Structure formats: C-alpha cells, structure tokens
Short mmCIF file of C-alpha atoms in Angstrom, two decimals:
data_model
loop_
_atom_site.label_atom_id
_atom_site.label_comp_id
_atom_site.label_asym_id
_atom_site.label_seq_id
_atom_site.Cartn_x
_atom_site.Cartn_y
_atom_site.Cartn_z
CA MET A 25 -26.64 -9.61 29.65
CA ASP A 26 -28.21 -8.26 26.47
CA ALA A 27 -28.68 -10.27 23.29
CA ALA A 28 -25.74 -8.80 21.40
CA GLU A 29 -23.35 -9.44 24.29
CA GLU A 30 -24.62 -12.97 24.76
CA LEU A 31 -24.24 -13.67 21.03
CA ALA A 32 -20.68 -12.34 21.09
CA ARG A 33 -19.94 -14.58 24.08
CA VAL A 34 -21.40 -17.68 22.42
CA VAL A 35 -19.44 -17.00 19.23
CA ARG A 36 -16.22 -16.44 21.18
CA GLU A 37 -16.56 -19.49 23.41
CA GLU A 38 -18.51 -21.98 21.30
CA TRP A 39 -17.59 -21.32 17.66
CA GLY A 40 -15.08 -24.15 17.34
CA ARG A 41 -17.44 -26.62 19.02
CA LEU A 42 -20.30 -25.61 16.73
CA VAL A 43 -18.12 -25.92 13.61
CA SER A 44 -16.89 -29.35 14.69
CA LEU A 45 -20.39 -30.55 15.53
CA LEU A 46 -21.72 -29.49 12.11
CA LEU A 47 -18.65 -30.84 10.34
CA ALA A 48 -18.94 -34.22 12.07
CA ARG A 49 -22.51 -34.48 10.79
CA HIS A 50 -22.28 -33.00 7.32
CA GLY A 51 -18.61 -33.21 6.40
CA ARG A 52 -18.74 -30.15 4.13
CA LEU A 53 -16.26 -27.58 5.38
CA ASP A 54 -17.35 -24.98 2.84
CA LEU A 55 -21.06 -25.19 3.70
CA VAL A 56 -20.59 -25.50 7.44
CA GLU A 57 -18.74 -22.26 7.90
CA ASP A 58 -21.02 -20.18 5.68
CA ALA A 59 -24.10 -21.65 7.28
CA LEU A 60 -22.85 -20.89 10.77
CA ALA A 61 -22.01 -17.32 9.78
CA ASP A 62 -25.55 -16.99 8.39
CA ALA A 63 -26.97 -18.34 11.63
CA VAL A 64 -25.01 -15.80 13.67
CA GLU A 65 -26.32 -13.04 11.44
CA ALA A 66 -29.88 -14.27 11.89
CA ALA A 67 -29.34 -14.46 15.66
CA ALA A 68 -28.19 -10.85 15.73
CA ARG A 69 -31.57 -9.83 14.29
CA GLN A 70 -33.92 -12.27 15.99
CA TRP A 71 -32.56 -12.43 19.54
CA GLU A 72 -32.82 -8.67 19.87
CA ARG A 73 -36.42 -8.74 18.64
CA ASP A 74 -37.82 -11.96 20.11
CA GLY A 75 -35.65 -12.39 23.17
CA MET A 76 -32.95 -14.92 23.94
CA PRO A 77 -33.51 -18.58 23.14
CA SER A 78 -33.18 -20.91 26.12
CA ASN A 79 -30.15 -22.67 24.60
CA PRO A 80 -28.26 -20.22 22.33
CA PRO A 81 -25.65 -22.67 20.93
CA ALA A 82 -28.39 -25.20 20.07
CA TRP A 83 -30.38 -22.42 18.38
CA LEU A 84 -27.37 -21.57 16.20
CA VAL A 85 -26.76 -25.23 15.31
CA THR A 86 -30.41 -25.73 14.33
CA VAL A 87 -30.48 -22.68 12.09
CA ALA A 88 -27.09 -23.51 10.56
CA ARG A 89 -28.16 -27.10 9.92
CA ARG A 90 -31.28 -25.88 8.13
CA ARG A 91 -29.10 -23.70 5.87
CA ILE A 92 -26.79 -26.61 5.10
CA LEU A 93 -29.73 -28.80 4.11
CA ASP A 94 -31.12 -25.97 1.94
CA ARG A 95 -27.79 -25.67 0.19
CA LEU A 96 -27.44 -29.44 -0.29
CA ARG A 97 -30.94 -29.57 -1.79
CA ALA A 98 -30.14 -26.65 -4.08
CA GLU A 99 -26.98 -28.42 -5.21
CA ALA A 100 -28.87 -31.63 -5.86
CA MET A 101 -31.46 -29.73 -7.89
CA ALA A 102 -28.73 -28.05 -9.86
CA ARG A 103 -27.18 -31.38 -10.67
CA ARG A 104 -30.62 -32.72 -11.63
CA LYS A 105 -29.30 -36.24 -12.00
CA VAL A 106 -29.25 -36.54 -8.25
CA PRO A 107 -32.81 -36.65 -6.91
CA LEU A 108 -33.77 -34.91 -3.69
CA LEU A 109 -33.98 -38.18 -1.84
CA VAL A 110 -30.32 -38.89 -2.39
CA THR A 111 -29.47 -35.78 -0.44
CA ASP A 112 -31.45 -37.07 2.51
CA VAL A 113 -29.84 -40.47 2.28
CA HIS A 114 -26.44 -38.83 2.10
CA ARG A 115 -27.29 -36.81 5.16
CA GLU A 116 -28.33 -39.89 7.14
CA GLY A 117 -25.12 -41.59 6.11
CA ALA A 118 -23.03 -38.69 7.21
CA ALA A 119 -24.89 -38.44 10.50
CA ALA A 120 -23.91 -41.99 11.32
CA MET A 121 -20.26 -40.90 11.40
CA ALA A 122 -20.71 -39.17 14.73
CA ASP A 123 -22.99 -39.52 17.68
CA PRO A 124 -25.78 -37.19 16.55
CA GLY A 125 -26.75 -34.43 18.92
CA ASP A 126 -23.95 -34.57 21.46
CA LEU A 127 -20.56 -33.19 20.68
CA VAL A 128 -17.75 -35.50 21.58
CA GLU A 129 -14.90 -33.31 22.87
CA ASP A 130 -12.66 -35.06 20.35
CA ASP A 131 -14.67 -33.41 17.56
CA LEU A 132 -13.08 -30.12 18.52
CA LEU A 133 -9.67 -31.78 18.55
CA ARG A 134 -10.40 -33.23 15.11
CA LEU A 135 -11.14 -29.71 13.88
CA VAL A 136 -7.88 -28.40 15.33
CA LEU A 137 -5.90 -31.24 13.75
CA MET A 138 -7.57 -30.71 10.39
CA CYS A 139 -6.81 -26.97 10.41
CA THR A 140 -3.19 -27.54 11.38
CA HIS A 141 -2.52 -30.51 9.09
CA PRO A 142 1.13 -30.51 7.97
CA ALA A 143 -0.04 -30.48 4.32
CA LEU A 144 -1.01 -26.82 4.81
CA ALA A 145 1.54 -24.01 4.89
CA PRO A 146 2.07 -23.14 8.58
CA GLU A 147 0.86 -19.54 8.21
CA ALA A 148 -2.30 -20.61 6.43
CA ALA A 149 -2.81 -23.29 9.06
CA SER A 150 -2.59 -20.89 11.98
CA ALA A 151 -4.91 -18.39 10.27
CA LEU A 152 -7.39 -21.19 9.57
CA ALA A 153 -7.26 -22.38 13.17
CA LEU A 154 -8.01 -18.85 14.40
CA ARG A 155 -10.94 -18.70 11.99
CA LEU A 156 -12.50 -22.13 12.44
CA VAL A 157 -11.58 -23.00 16.03
CA LEU A 158 -11.86 -19.57 17.63
CA GLY A 159 -14.25 -17.88 15.21
CA VAL A 160 -12.02 -14.85 14.71
CA SER A 161 -13.40 -12.98 11.68
CA THR A 162 -11.48 -12.93 8.42
CA HIS A 163 -11.32 -9.15 8.75
CA ASP A 164 -9.65 -9.44 12.15
CA ILE A 165 -7.27 -12.22 11.08
CA ALA A 166 -6.15 -10.07 8.14
CA ARG A 167 -5.52 -7.20 10.52
CA LEU A 168 -3.68 -9.48 12.94
CA PHE A 169 -1.36 -10.88 10.26
CA LEU A 170 -0.91 -7.43 8.68
CA VAL A 171 -2.21 -8.41 5.24
CA PRO A 172 -5.11 -6.91 3.26
CA GLU A 173 -8.46 -8.58 3.93
CA PRO A 174 -8.92 -9.95 0.37
CA THR A 175 -5.46 -11.55 0.63
CA MET A 176 -6.37 -13.27 3.87
CA ALA A 177 -9.79 -14.28 2.54
CA ALA A 178 -8.09 -15.87 -0.49
CA ARG A 179 -5.52 -17.60 1.74
CA LEU A 180 -8.26 -19.07 3.95
CA THR A 181 -10.28 -20.17 0.92
CA ARG A 182 -7.23 -21.89 -0.58
CA ALA A 183 -6.53 -23.65 2.70
CA LYS A 184 -10.11 -24.88 2.97
CA LYS A 185 -10.08 -26.04 -0.67
CA LYS A 186 -6.85 -27.90 -0.09
CA ILE A 187 -8.35 -29.69 2.91
CA VAL A 188 -11.28 -30.86 0.79
CA ALA A 189 -9.30 -31.61 -2.41
CA ALA A 190 -6.36 -33.38 -0.77
CA GLY A 191 -8.61 -35.49 1.42
CA VAL A 192 -7.25 -34.22 4.73
CA PRO A 193 -9.22 -36.28 7.23
CA PHE A 194 -11.46 -34.90 9.98
CA ALA A 195 -10.00 -37.40 12.43
CA VAL A 196 -7.89 -37.86 15.52
CA PRO A 197 -4.80 -39.88 14.56
CA GLY A 198 -3.81 -43.00 16.47
CA ALA A 199 -2.05 -42.75 19.81
CA ASP A 200 1.35 -43.39 18.23
CA ARG A 201 0.99 -40.38 15.93
CA LEU A 202 -0.98 -37.97 18.09
CA PRO A 203 1.98 -36.46 20.00
CA ALA A 204 3.75 -35.57 16.72
CA ARG A 205 0.57 -34.02 15.34
CA LEU A 206 0.01 -32.07 18.55
CA GLY A 207 3.60 -30.87 18.08
CA VAL A 208 2.52 -29.38 14.74
CA VAL A 209 -0.52 -27.84 16.43
CA ALA A 210 1.72 -26.29 19.09
CA GLN A 211 4.12 -24.98 16.47
CA THR A 212 1.23 -23.44 14.51
CA ALA A 213 -0.21 -21.76 17.58
CA TYR A 214 3.23 -20.49 18.54
CA LEU A 215 3.66 -19.06 15.05
CA ALA A 216 0.44 -17.09 15.47
CA PHE A 217 1.61 -15.97 18.89
CA THR A 218 4.99 -14.88 17.56
CA ALA A 219 3.34 -12.96 14.73
CA GLY A 220 1.56 -11.01 17.46
CA TYR A 221 4.40 -10.71 19.90
CA ALA A 222 7.17 -9.57 17.56
CA PRO A 223 5.78 -8.50 14.21
CA GLY A 224 8.50 -8.23 11.59
CA SER A 225 7.13 -5.04 10.12
CA GLY A 226 4.62 -2.31 10.75
CA PRO A 227 4.38 0.44 13.32
CA ASP A 228 3.31 -1.49 16.42
CA PRO A 229 5.90 -3.27 18.55
CA VAL A 230 3.27 -5.68 19.93
CA ARG A 231 -0.01 -6.90 18.48
CA VAL A 232 -1.56 -7.85 21.77
CA ASP A 233 -4.84 -9.04 20.32
CA LEU A 234 -3.26 -11.63 18.00
CA ALA A 235 -1.01 -12.87 20.78
CA GLY A 236 -4.08 -13.09 23.00
CA GLU A 237 -6.00 -15.15 20.42
CA ALA A 238 -3.03 -17.49 20.07
CA VAL A 239 -2.90 -17.97 23.84
CA ARG A 240 -6.62 -18.77 23.72
CA LEU A 241 -5.95 -21.37 21.00
CA VAL A 242 -3.26 -23.04 23.11
CA ARG A 243 -5.66 -23.06 26.08
CA VAL A 244 -8.44 -24.66 24.05
CA VAL A 245 -6.19 -27.42 22.70
CA ARG A 246 -4.57 -28.05 26.07
CA GLY A 247 -8.06 -28.26 27.56
CA LEU A 248 -8.62 -31.20 25.19
CA ARG A 249 -5.30 -32.92 25.96
CA PRO A 250 -4.09 -31.66 29.35
CA GLU A 251 -1.54 -34.45 29.73
CA GLU A 252 0.40 -33.50 26.60
CA PRO A 253 3.80 -32.05 27.65
CA VAL A 254 4.24 -29.94 24.50
CA LEU A 255 0.94 -28.11 25.13
CA THR A 256 1.64 -27.58 28.83
CA SER A 257 5.13 -26.19 28.24
CA LEU A 258 3.89 -24.00 25.39
CA LEU A 259 1.03 -22.59 27.47
CA ALA A 260 3.50 -21.69 30.22
CA LEU A 261 5.79 -20.03 27.69
CA VAL A 262 3.15 -17.93 25.94
CA LEU A 263 1.49 -16.95 29.22
CA LEU A 264 4.81 -15.65 30.57
CA GLN A 265 5.55 -13.67 27.42
CA HIS A 266 1.99 -12.40 27.16
CA SER A 267 1.89 -11.34 30.84
CA ARG A 268 4.21 -8.43 30.02
CA ARG A 269 2.03 -7.00 27.23
CA HIS A 270 0.98 -3.77 28.98
CA ALA A 271 4.55 -2.95 30.04
CA ARG A 272 6.22 -3.48 26.66
CA VAL A 273 4.97 -0.24 25.13
CA ASP A 274 4.95 3.21 26.70
CA THR A 275 2.17 5.81 26.39
CA ASP A 276 3.75 7.11 23.17
CA GLY A 277 3.66 3.61 21.65
CA ARG A 278 7.41 3.09 22.01
CA LEU A 279 8.95 -0.27 22.84
CA VAL A 280 10.05 -0.62 26.47
CA LEU A 281 12.81 -3.18 27.02
CA LEU A 282 12.59 -5.72 29.80
CA PRO A 283 14.86 -3.97 32.35
CA ASP A 284 12.95 -0.69 31.97
CA GLN A 285 9.48 -2.19 32.20
CA ASP A 286 7.12 -1.25 35.03
CA ARG A 287 6.69 -4.61 36.74
CA ALA A 288 3.46 -3.47 38.35
CA LEU A 289 1.91 -3.58 34.87
CA TRP A 290 2.70 -7.28 34.42
CA GLN A 291 -0.24 -9.68 34.75
CA HIS A 292 0.83 -11.41 37.93
CA GLU A 293 -1.98 -13.97 38.03
CA GLU A 294 -0.89 -15.17 34.57
CA ILE A 295 2.71 -15.40 35.78
CA ALA A 296 1.55 -17.42 38.80
CA GLU A 297 -0.45 -19.74 36.54
CA ALA A 298 2.53 -20.26 34.23
CA VAL A 299 4.99 -20.88 37.07
CA ALA A 300 2.60 -23.47 38.48
CA LEU A 301 2.41 -25.13 35.05
CA LEU A 302 6.20 -25.49 35.02
CA ASP A 303 5.88 -27.78 38.05
CA ALA A 304 3.19 -29.93 36.38
CA PRO A 305 4.00 -33.66 36.77
CA VAL A 306 3.54 -34.11 33.02
CA LEU A 307 6.72 -32.05 32.46
CA ALA A 308 8.77 -34.24 34.79
CA GLY A 309 8.98 -37.21 32.44
CA PRO A 310 10.92 -37.63 29.20
CA LEU A 311 10.11 -34.82 26.76
CA SER A 312 10.28 -34.39 23.00
CA ALA A 313 12.91 -31.90 21.81
CA GLN A 314 10.12 -29.45 21.02
CA ALA A 315 8.49 -29.73 24.45
CA ALA A 316 11.90 -29.42 26.13
CA SER A 317 12.67 -26.34 24.07
CA TYR A 318 9.41 -24.62 25.09
CA LEU A 319 9.96 -25.67 28.70
CA ILE A 320 13.47 -24.20 28.90
CA GLN A 321 12.40 -21.00 27.17
CA ALA A 322 9.54 -20.78 29.66
CA ARG A 323 12.01 -21.27 32.54
CA VAL A 324 14.07 -18.35 31.22
CA ALA A 325 10.93 -16.21 31.00
CA ALA A 326 9.99 -17.30 34.53
CA GLU A 327 13.37 -16.12 35.87
CA HIS A 328 12.57 -12.66 34.54
CA ALA A 329 8.95 -12.74 35.58
CA THR A 330 9.70 -13.69 39.19
CA ALA A 331 12.74 -11.46 39.77
CA PRO A 332 11.72 -8.66 42.17
CA SER A 333 13.56 -6.12 40.00
CA ALA A 334 15.65 -6.12 36.84
CA GLY A 335 18.77 -5.72 38.95
CA GLU A 336 17.96 -8.84 40.94
CA THR A 337 17.55 -11.08 37.90
CA ARG A 338 19.44 -14.34 38.39
CA TRP A 339 21.45 -14.08 35.17
CA ASP A 340 23.63 -17.03 36.16
CA ARG A 341 20.54 -19.24 36.12
CA VAL A 342 19.41 -17.71 32.82
CA VAL A 343 22.80 -18.55 31.26
CA ALA A 344 22.49 -22.11 32.61
CA HIS A 345 19.01 -22.46 31.04
CA TYR A 346 20.38 -21.27 27.69
CA ASP A 347 23.24 -23.77 27.94
CA VAL A 348 20.63 -26.54 28.19
CA LEU A 349 18.52 -25.01 25.42
CA LEU A 350 21.49 -24.95 23.05
CA GLU A 351 21.91 -28.68 23.61
CA VAL A 352 18.25 -29.44 22.92
CA ASP A 353 17.48 -26.93 20.19
CA PRO A 354 20.55 -25.05 18.98
CA SER A 355 19.58 -21.93 17.06
CA PRO A 356 21.31 -18.61 16.31
CA GLY A 357 18.51 -16.83 18.19
CA ALA A 358 19.17 -18.85 21.33
CA ARG A 359 22.92 -18.19 21.05
CA LEU A 360 22.22 -14.48 20.77
CA ALA A 361 19.97 -14.56 23.82
CA ARG A 362 22.60 -16.52 25.74
CA ALA A 363 25.24 -13.91 24.85
CA VAL A 364 23.00 -11.19 26.29
CA ALA A 365 22.62 -13.19 29.50
CA VAL A 366 26.40 -13.78 29.65
CA ALA A 367 26.96 -10.02 29.29
CA GLU A 368 24.58 -9.34 32.18
CA SER A 369 26.12 -11.95 34.40
CA SER A 370 29.84 -11.57 33.50
CA GLY A 371 30.15 -8.17 31.79
CA PRO A 372 29.96 -6.79 28.24
CA ALA A 373 33.37 -8.12 27.17
CA ALA A 374 32.28 -11.69 27.99
CA GLY A 375 29.05 -11.02 26.11
CA LEU A 376 30.95 -9.83 23.05
CA SER A 377 33.10 -12.97 23.01
CA ALA A 378 29.93 -15.08 23.28
CA LEU A 379 28.75 -13.35 20.08
CA GLU A 380 31.83 -14.40 18.13
CA GLY A 381 31.16 -16.59 15.11
CA LEU A 382 27.43 -15.94 15.32
CA ASP A 383 25.64 -15.07 12.08
CA LEU A 384 22.01 -13.95 11.78
CA PRO A 385 21.49 -12.70 8.25
CA GLU A 386 18.34 -10.62 7.65
CA SER A 387 17.94 -9.78 11.34
CA HIS A 388 18.94 -6.53 12.98
CA ARG A 389 19.10 -8.08 16.43
CA LEU A 390 22.69 -9.33 16.33
CA ALA A 391 24.00 -5.89 15.30
CA ALA A 392 21.75 -4.21 17.88
CA VAL A 393 23.08 -6.40 20.71
CA ARG A 394 26.68 -5.97 19.56
CA ALA A 395 26.12 -2.18 19.45
CA GLU A 396 24.74 -2.15 22.97
CA LEU A 397 27.64 -4.24 24.34
CA LEU A 398 30.23 -2.16 22.49
CA ALA A 399 28.69 0.99 23.95
CA ARG A 400 28.98 -0.52 27.41
CA THR A 401 32.67 -1.30 26.90
CA GLY A 402 33.13 2.35 25.87
CA ASP A 403 34.01 1.67 22.24
CA VAL A 404 31.83 4.51 20.93
CA ALA A 405 33.02 4.42 17.32
CA ALA A 406 32.44 0.69 16.91
CA ALA A 407 29.11 0.98 18.72
CA ARG A 408 27.94 3.72 16.35
CA GLY A 409 28.83 1.55 13.35
CA ALA A 410 26.95 -1.40 14.81
CA TYR A 411 23.83 0.73 15.53
CA SER A 412 23.91 1.91 11.90
CA ALA A 413 24.21 -1.70 10.71
CA ALA A 414 21.23 -2.65 12.88
CA LEU A 415 19.19 0.29 11.57
CA ALA A 416 19.91 -0.77 8.01
CA LEU A 417 18.24 -4.12 8.69
CA CYS A 418 15.43 -3.15 11.06
CA ARG A 419 11.89 -2.99 9.64
CA ASN A 420 9.86 -2.32 12.76
CA GLY A 421 9.10 1.39 13.27
CA SER A 422 9.14 1.31 17.03
CA GLU A 423 12.40 -0.64 17.24
CA ARG A 424 14.03 1.67 14.71
CA GLU A 425 13.17 4.61 16.88
CA HIS A 426 14.74 2.90 19.88
CA LEU A 427 17.95 2.19 17.94
CA GLU A 428 18.14 5.78 16.69
CA VAL A 429 17.77 7.13 20.23
CA ARG A 430 20.52 4.81 21.46
CA ARG A 431 22.83 5.87 18.64
CA ALA A 432 22.21 9.55 19.37
CA GLN A 433 22.88 8.96 23.09
CA LEU A 434 26.39 7.75 22.18
CA ASP A 435 27.33 11.28 21.23
CA ASP A 436 26.08 12.69 24.55
CA ALA A 437 27.46 9.97 26.75
CA ARG A 438 30.91 9.86 28.18
CA PRO A 439 33.08 7.18 26.59
CA ALA A 440 32.41 4.85 29.53
CA GLY A 441 28.86 4.53 28.26
CA ARG A 442 26.06 3.04 30.29
CA THR A 443 27.00 0.68 33.08
CA MET B 10 -10.12 -40.83 -3.33
CA LYS B 11 -7.40 -41.45 -5.86
CA TYR B 12 -3.87 -40.15 -5.39
CA VAL B 13 -0.86 -40.07 -7.71
CA VAL B 14 2.40 -40.47 -5.83
CA LEU B 15 5.44 -39.29 -7.78
CA LEU B 16 8.87 -40.54 -6.76
CA MET B 17 10.60 -37.25 -7.37
CA ALA B 18 14.20 -37.74 -6.28
CA ASP B 19 16.48 -40.17 -4.48
CA GLY B 20 16.31 -38.01 -1.36
CA ALA B 21 18.04 -39.92 1.41
CA VAL B 22 18.50 -43.05 -0.74
CA PRO B 23 22.00 -43.63 -2.17
CA GLU B 24 22.40 -43.93 -5.92
CA TRP B 25 21.29 -47.34 -7.18
CA SER B 26 24.49 -48.19 -9.05
CA GLY B 27 26.58 -47.35 -6.00
CA MET B 28 24.84 -49.90 -3.79
CA THR B 29 25.95 -53.44 -3.01
CA GLN B 30 23.64 -56.26 -4.03
CA GLU B 31 22.48 -56.63 -0.42
CA GLU B 32 21.66 -52.93 -0.23
CA GLN B 33 19.75 -53.11 -3.49
CA ALA B 34 17.82 -56.10 -2.18
CA ALA B 35 16.97 -54.14 0.99
CA VAL B 36 15.58 -51.27 -1.08
CA MET B 37 13.51 -53.67 -3.19
CA GLY B 38 12.28 -55.24 0.04
CA ARG B 39 10.79 -51.92 1.06
CA PHE B 40 8.80 -51.72 -2.17
CA GLU B 41 7.42 -55.18 -1.40
CA ALA B 42 6.61 -54.09 2.15
CA PHE B 43 4.72 -51.11 0.72
CA ASP B 44 2.74 -53.42 -1.60
CA ASP B 45 1.90 -55.69 1.32
CA ALA B 46 0.90 -52.79 3.57
CA CYS B 47 -1.42 -51.43 0.86
CA ARG B 48 -2.98 -54.85 0.31
CA GLU B 49 -3.65 -55.31 4.02
CA ARG B 50 -5.12 -51.83 4.50
CA GLU B 51 -8.86 -51.55 4.10
CA GLY B 52 -9.97 -49.17 1.38
CA VAL B 53 -6.49 -48.97 -0.16
CA GLN B 54 -5.54 -50.31 -3.56
CA ILE B 55 -2.56 -49.74 -5.84
CA LEU B 56 -4.28 -49.09 -9.18
CA ALA B 57 -1.02 -48.66 -11.09
CA GLY B 58 2.64 -48.20 -10.35
CA GLU B 59 5.69 -48.23 -12.60
CA ALA B 60 9.33 -47.31 -12.59
CA LEU B 61 10.31 -44.85 -15.31
CA GLY B 62 13.35 -44.83 -17.59
CA ALA B 63 16.13 -42.34 -16.94
CA GLY B 64 15.55 -38.71 -17.94
CA ASP B 65 17.51 -39.01 -21.21
CA THR B 66 15.08 -41.66 -22.47
CA ALA B 67 12.10 -39.30 -22.33
CA ILE B 68 10.51 -37.62 -25.35
CA VAL B 69 8.93 -34.19 -25.46
CA VAL B 70 5.89 -33.54 -27.63
CA ARG B 71 4.58 -30.02 -28.16
CA THR B 72 1.91 -28.68 -30.46
CA ARG B 73 1.99 -24.99 -31.35
CA ASP B 74 -0.31 -23.45 -33.97
CA GLY B 75 -1.24 -26.92 -35.16
CA GLN B 76 2.38 -27.84 -35.72
CA ARG B 77 3.53 -30.87 -33.78
CA THR B 78 7.19 -31.07 -32.81
CA ILE B 79 8.85 -34.05 -31.23
CA THR B 80 12.16 -33.38 -29.54
CA ASP B 81 14.67 -34.69 -27.08
CA GLY B 82 13.90 -32.00 -24.50
CA PRO B 83 13.83 -29.41 -23.14
CA PHE B 84 12.39 -31.36 -20.26
CA ALA B 85 10.41 -30.13 -17.34
CA GLU B 86 12.79 -30.06 -14.43
CA ALA B 87 11.16 -33.05 -12.80
CA VAL B 88 11.95 -35.47 -15.62
CA GLU B 89 15.60 -35.63 -14.68
CA GLN B 90 14.57 -36.96 -11.33
CA LEU B 91 11.16 -38.54 -11.70
CA GLY B 92 11.80 -42.19 -10.96
CA GLY B 93 8.36 -43.71 -10.91
CA PHE B 94 4.80 -43.31 -9.78
CA TYR B 95 1.90 -44.99 -8.08
CA LEU B 96 -1.79 -44.48 -8.62
CA LEU B 97 -3.48 -45.31 -5.33
CA GLU B 98 -7.02 -45.54 -4.08
CA ALA B 99 -7.15 -44.54 -0.39
CA PRO B 100 -9.72 -43.15 2.07
CA ASP B 101 -7.71 -40.02 2.91
CA VAL B 102 -4.30 -38.43 2.64
CA ASP B 103 -3.17 -39.51 6.10
CA VAL B 104 -3.56 -43.17 5.11
CA VAL B 105 -1.39 -42.51 2.04
CA LEU B 106 1.23 -40.71 4.14
CA GLU B 107 1.31 -43.56 6.61
CA LEU B 108 1.67 -46.29 3.98
CA LEU B 109 4.40 -44.40 2.15
CA GLU B 110 6.61 -44.75 5.21
CA GLN B 111 7.21 -48.29 3.96
CA LEU B 112 8.99 -47.01 0.86
CA PRO B 113 12.69 -46.11 0.80
CA PRO B 114 13.12 -42.46 1.84
CA TYR B 115 12.68 -40.90 -1.59
CA ASP B 116 11.43 -37.36 -2.06
CA LEU B 117 7.77 -37.78 -2.93
CA GLN B 118 4.94 -35.66 -4.22
CA ILE B 119 1.36 -36.63 -3.54
CA SER B 120 -1.32 -35.18 -5.78
CA PRO B 121 -5.00 -35.93 -5.39
CA VAL B 122 -6.68 -36.99 -8.62
CA VAL B 123 -9.55 -34.69 -9.55
CA ASP B 124 -12.87 -36.38 -9.06
CA PRO B 125 -14.94 -35.90 -12.24
CA MET B 126 -18.14 -35.79 -10.13
#
C-alpha cells in the first residue's frame, strides 16, 4: 500500500480516536482539530518522501501534539501575563484527566456524546459528528448536506464554539442517563442517514455517500456499546435501507421504486447482517419507544429485503408491523406507509380508505400515493388531479420526473389503469 | 463556569393563584430540593437567585442620542413571562441540566456567563 493510500486509510479509520485522544489530553476542541489537520498535511508530504512511519496513528498524534503545544505557547506569549511555565503546568494538569498514551475506548464515546449533545441543533450535531468522529472533510459534509462550503464551515465553527462556551462536557454520562443520550446519538445519525437517503431537494434521488457515512457512524458507536438496543435496531434499519442503494436509481439517474428494482443489485451480505441483528438477544427485552420504532421499521424493511420477488412480498405481515408501529410511534408518515401496504394486500379501494383523514402538509407523498391508488381503481380524472397536486409540492427533480411520467401514462392507459 | 438560568414561563406548572395551598407548598418544596441538591453537589454554588415582580411592575430605560427616557414599556417579550433567575457556579452544563430537574417544570433558558479571561 502506498503512503497516500495508507494515510487515507488511517484518516478514515482512526480520525475519531485521534481527536478523542488529543481532546482528552488537551481539552481544546479548536486547537485539536486544526492541529490534527496540520499533521495529516505534513504526513502527506513526509511519508511520500521518507517512507512510512512504523506506527502511522502515533506519528500523527505526536506531530499534532507538538502543534498544540506550539499554539498554547504562542497564546501564552500573546497574553504576556501568563508565563511559559504556566502553559506546561496547565498541560500536565490536563494530561492527568486521562490515562496518558493509551486511548480508552470510552474517549471515542465521549467525543460522540459531545458532538451530539442535545444543546446543539440536530443538523449541526450530525454534521459535527461526521467531521470530528469520522473525519469527513468540511468540503464533503457541505456537499453531502447540499449547502455551500462556507455555510457548512460556519455551522461547524458555531457548533464547536457553543460546545466550548456552554461548557458541554467531554464525558460519558452516568448509567442512568446514558441510554437517553445514546438515543439522541442514534437520532442524530439517523438524521444524517435520512438526509442522504431521501434528500428534500436537488437533482439526485439518493446521496449514497452521505448515507454510507451515517451507516459508518452508527457502526462506530454500536462498536462502543454493542448491548444498546437503540443502536442495534438502528444499525439493522439503516443497513436494510442502504442495501438497496444501487437499485434505487437507473442508468439515467431516475428513481426506481421498490417493486421495479433489480434485486440482484441489492447488497445481500448487508441484508443478511441486518436480518441477523434483528434476532440479537438485546432486542428481545423491553425496549424504549425509539428502539422499538427502529426495530419495527427494520422488520418492515426486512420483509421487502427477503421477499424473493416484489410479487411475493408478505404484505399482510407488513400491515401487521405498521399496526404495531402506529401504537409505538404514531406518525402521519407511518400511516401513509401502512395505507400503501393495505392497498397491496387488500386492493386500492382499501388503501384509499386507509388514507382518509390523513394530512401531510408540505409533502407531496400523500397526493402521490392517492394518485397512484386512484389510477389503480380506474378513476383517471381524480388520479390526474392528485398527480398535479403532488407535482405542485414535490421539490426533488428525479421524483418530479417520475410523477410526470405517471400522469402522462394516465392518458395512454385504459381506464382500468395498472393492476 | 458560571451560568444564568432564566425562569422563562410557567411551562407545565399551573398558574400560582389557581393552586391550592398544598399545591403551592409542593412547588415551593421543589425550590428547596433544588437548593439542597446544589449545596450537596461538588463544584456547584448558587451565587444569586431571585423571583421577579410581574411584567407590569418592570421599567424600561432607553438612551438615544444622549436623551434618557424612562417608560412603562414597550417590554422585551420575555418580561411578561420572566419569573426569576439563578446565577450558578457549576463544572459543566450537564450538571446544571441535571440539578434543574429538581425545579418545577418551568420553561428555562440557560446562558453561560462570559468568562472575562
């Protein structure tokens, strides 16, 4: 492996550990991240020229630590009233906070919990976790969240400032509070995943790379707390959704709906992993509402993922899962999804009655589903109106195209519509 | 670090005048529990804490172009609701959040005090 590849691997796999290690020792979020970025830059030059160091992560930590000390000394000089020695004393004091040298795995968990503290806005928190835990560059995070790079840079800076100014601790909360905090972590990771899986705007129907980073984040955190139900159920859920990534878009970049997807393109080893997770003993006990919600959504996804063909999907079981989900976590989105399942299992008329009384302002999905079901019952005029209503609300280019095609097909199709 | 905690609104607490004496005593008991919890917690100290008069007792002072005006309003939105405050010393924000669970369920705002260093 050449130096550049090895550096990329170390950054991808070790970034969060290196940040936590430096943060545990020096406690200065602002300095730590800059220093580590400097160290990576230096590595890019020196490893190519002088060959690989024997322990690349340790090399990066040493160089980063030197930069941090340089900066602390420079700050002390600038303040003048604080002599150089004080900096060294401060450093020794800070070092005593953590076992120097060895990273305790909990340091990485502390970093995750700090990034996803509930005092931060959820979007800023998930961006910060991608940056500090996974080492995703600000440029890439901006691209992933579909905002300009300076906007994302400012958002990350604000989040880091808030952590320092508000006194958000670099700590693992007590056992009585940890599950709730891991719930926030899970929610934050899921938010990042959702931003990748179903972006609200823009031309691409799926942003596979963001979804992939979010899955990686869930994996890292679950690696730290494998017995936490909310992380296990979430990992199963995101793996199942992510496993379909290559089948969701055709060669022209158009969205392909579940029944039309080429199942050979699904990542079957990920599906197998997720299905195995659903049987994990940790999910057998009493669950929080959040963990139960992820678990049931994952069970729905597993029904689809394990059906040999779209036609053989066990829609009756899917409806039953949604019935449970609506008890645990009632949401308009879940009711909509249940109505779709009812339509598949008991016909479009039953689906339409399941939609009654449902309201999803701002979303095109309700109108799109109603349009599809109306078309299937043969009510072409009402279906056309519903497609137009959906188009008026839809912001995603690829989905718009799909809706327009469906509306145009109404005119070609016989009144019976699609079966 | 120092934190100012503003008691912004009644939140889930019923209006004071609508409560029975027992209910009022229960609410006051939670303030005492908060005091006790702060006293027992290492590194935590209540530096100040007061209840404020109702919004219509407040006075607004503004100076524009050297001219000082004193009026009965217009108030910042918060003054109609702001019921009191604490100034706390605490190691970090999670300690503050934990201790505040002792208080009645008011809507709260926690602001870190800027460290002059």
